[in-house]
XYZ file of C-alpha atoms in Angstrom:
216
model
C 2.293 -2.393 10.918
C 0.944 -1.716 7.438
C -2.547 -2.750 8.524
C -4.437 -4.049 11.573
C -5.567 -7.001 9.433
C -3.792 -10.358 10.019
C -2.074 -10.463 6.604
C 1.476 -11.332 5.566
C 1.768 -9.324 2.342
C 0.837 -5.945 0.917
C -0.777 -7.936 -1.873
C -3.484 -9.101 0.548
C -4.617 -5.509 1.096
C -6.757 -3.453 -1.240
C -5.073 -0.781 -3.385
C -6.671 1.854 -1.148
C -5.208 0.251 1.990
C -1.727 0.135 0.450
C -2.134 3.811 -0.416
C -3.018 4.555 3.211
C 0.082 2.727 4.414
C 2.276 4.659 1.982
C 0.686 7.880 3.149
C 1.801 7.008 6.680
C 5.332 6.475 5.351
C 5.237 10.010 4.000
C 4.031 11.455 7.313
C 6.678 9.600 9.320
C 9.427 10.636 6.894
C 8.397 14.264 7.234
C 8.714 13.896 11.003
C 12.409 13.046 10.453
C 13.104 15.763 7.893
C 16.268 16.873 9.706
C 17.937 13.463 9.275
C 20.573 13.208 6.518
C 18.777 10.195 5.049
C 15.508 8.367 5.764
C 15.282 4.772 4.553
C 11.963 2.855 4.459
C 11.872 -0.900 3.877
C 9.396 -3.772 3.690
C 10.609 -7.350 4.175
C 8.091 -10.071 3.362
C 8.833 -13.681 4.253
C 11.490 -15.297 6.412
C 13.809 -15.770 3.419
C 13.725 -11.998 2.917
C 14.671 -11.300 6.533
C 11.203 -10.544 7.892
C 11.260 -10.520 11.681
C 7.451 -10.750 11.921
C 4.941 -12.629 9.749
C 2.486 -9.696 9.918
C 2.890 -7.184 7.064
C 4.959 -4.296 8.385
C 7.375 -1.549 7.347
C 10.517 -0.205 8.980
C 11.849 3.351 8.869
C 15.473 4.233 9.597
C 16.373 7.889 10.184
C 20.102 7.625 9.486
C 22.622 10.165 10.826
C 24.612 9.913 7.565
C 24.058 9.495 3.825
C 25.021 5.950 2.772
C 27.719 5.759 0.083
C 25.394 4.215 -2.497
C 22.857 7.025 -2.166
C 25.630 9.636 -2.213
C 26.894 8.206 -5.525
C 23.399 8.369 -6.991
C 23.097 11.988 -5.867
C 26.353 12.745 -7.701
C 25.086 11.087 -10.897
C 21.790 12.992 -10.782
C 23.672 16.257 -10.262
C 26.220 15.604 -13.020
C 23.459 14.689 -15.488
C 21.376 17.758 -14.613
C 24.356 20.080 -15.064
C 25.276 18.449 -18.382
C 21.700 18.623 -19.740
C 20.677 22.033 -18.368
C 18.499 20.721 -15.551
C 16.998 17.521 -16.956
C 16.222 14.644 -14.586
C 18.279 11.470 -15.021
C 15.609 8.984 -13.930
C 12.830 10.912 -15.651
C 14.675 10.718 -18.969
C 15.509 7.046 -18.434
C 11.845 6.205 -17.832
C 10.793 8.087 -20.959
C 13.216 5.986 -22.977
C 12.068 2.746 -21.341
C 8.435 3.563 -22.139
C 9.406 4.346 -25.733
C 11.248 1.030 -26.136
C 8.664 -0.968 -24.096
C 11.073 -3.932 -23.804
C 11.452 -3.633 -20.035
C 8.215 -1.782 -19.205
C 5.840 -3.786 -16.997
C 2.903 -1.413 -16.424
C 1.873 2.246 -16.490
C -0.859 4.009 -14.540
C -1.756 7.644 -13.838
C 0.969 8.016 -11.212
C 3.836 5.689 -11.968
C 5.711 3.417 -14.350
C 6.990 -0.035 -13.410
C 10.024 -1.445 -15.206
C 12.446 -4.340 -14.897
C 15.718 -2.366 -14.830
C 18.368 -2.977 -17.470
C 20.921 -4.156 -14.898
C 18.480 -6.280 -12.855
C 20.336 -8.092 -10.099
C 17.744 -10.816 -9.485
C 14.894 -12.395 -11.501
C 11.781 -10.198 -11.689
C 13.422 -7.214 -10.004
C 11.316 -4.101 -10.553
C 11.443 -0.360 -10.039
C 8.370 1.849 -9.615
C 9.072 5.433 -10.685
C 6.716 8.454 -10.631
C 5.665 9.636 -14.082
C 6.463 13.215 -13.047
C 9.961 13.271 -11.508
C 9.988 14.337 -7.870
C 13.074 14.475 -5.712
C 11.653 13.395 -2.372
C 8.890 10.949 -1.527
C 7.968 13.365 1.261
C 6.814 15.901 -1.357
C 3.133 16.048 -2.276
C 2.155 14.060 -5.337
C 2.272 10.447 -6.483
C 2.734 7.659 -3.953
C 3.035 4.737 -6.372
C 1.012 2.573 -3.998
C -1.510 1.295 -6.522
C 1.295 0.363 -8.904
C 3.018 -1.610 -6.149
C -0.226 -3.480 -5.523
C -0.565 -4.091 -9.270
C 2.936 -5.520 -9.749
C 2.603 -7.743 -6.686
C -0.511 -9.201 -8.309
C 1.424 -9.773 -11.522
C 4.175 -11.567 -9.590
C 1.545 -13.726 -7.927
C 0.024 -14.711 -11.267
C 3.385 -15.461 -12.910
C 4.876 -17.409 -9.993
C 1.725 -18.901 -8.446
C 2.231 -16.988 -5.192
C 3.796 -13.775 -3.940
C 7.401 -14.793 -3.188
C 9.479 -13.595 -0.244
C 10.662 -10.137 -1.220
C 12.428 -6.974 -0.195
C 11.014 -3.570 -1.050
C 12.619 -0.261 -0.243
C 12.110 3.403 -0.959
C 14.914 5.439 -2.498
C 14.419 9.137 -1.887
C 16.553 12.261 -2.050
C 19.078 12.656 0.757
C 19.152 15.891 2.691
C 20.379 18.810 0.599
C 20.097 17.076 -2.792
C 19.128 19.554 -5.506
C 18.623 16.931 -8.225
C 17.081 13.519 -7.598
C 13.969 11.400 -8.222
C 12.458 8.977 -5.746
C 11.614 5.410 -6.697
C 10.555 2.127 -5.115
C 12.775 -0.918 -5.629
C 11.339 -4.432 -5.362
C 13.464 -7.585 -5.324
C 11.844 -11.041 -5.076
C 13.961 -13.556 -3.163
C 13.953 -16.333 -5.762
C 17.691 -17.018 -5.620
C 20.324 -17.110 -2.886
C 23.234 -14.718 -2.589
C 26.505 -16.648 -2.757
C 30.247 -16.032 -2.922
C 30.199 -14.144 -6.239
C 27.586 -11.671 -5.076
C 28.931 -11.199 -1.554
C 32.620 -11.434 -2.357
C 32.856 -9.507 -5.622
C 29.657 -7.465 -5.625
C 28.700 -9.063 -8.959
C 25.175 -10.435 -9.332
C 24.430 -13.487 -11.461
C 20.887 -13.131 -12.849
C 19.514 -16.043 -14.890
C 16.419 -14.089 -16.032
C 16.911 -11.335 -18.653
C 14.902 -8.241 -17.606
C 13.250 -8.149 -21.047
C 11.884 -11.679 -20.532
C 10.777 -10.908 -16.977
C 8.977 -7.738 -18.109
C 7.241 -9.645 -20.918
C 5.907 -12.262 -18.520
C 4.753 -9.627 -16.040
C 3.074 -7.543 -18.770
C 1.141 -10.594 -19.955
C 0.109 -11.639 -16.430
């Protein structure tokens, strides 16, 4: 459980309470440091696959590195070797902040953007301002930014929608990486194109989504 309070969303907690919950994530992930990959998720709402109405998180200590994470590790490594040690996501965030088209919000710890290749309307990524490979490392948690963007979603849409949130962190042995938090509202249904071809049809340009969320 993210809190003993009878709430259904992280949005219903204070920023400090969300930060406490994220701190527990970090402690539990450290307890599974020998696992090849640790995956933390939050499902909110039945349409997002939530098994309980009470706000809760799930942690999976996987005995393997999923293919998608392994591909990201390869891209981080290739970019670092090509640029003499620069961080792929760190450089991407710097460019997004410079352009401001897809930037939602910035605080002392993190930057929130609607990614260029957003798969669903109002998809967001929360990235630490100082690149760090693993969420387990000391430093930014991004919790207050998550609380902030949930409030922006609530103001734009009239309510916090069902959503999936997950933490992407460095797999075991990765030399180059940067953690982030991905957030996908469940405003549309996956259908044959998405499931059959792996191609997402997104009716909301990320630039438009970011503009609405910035103004919220």
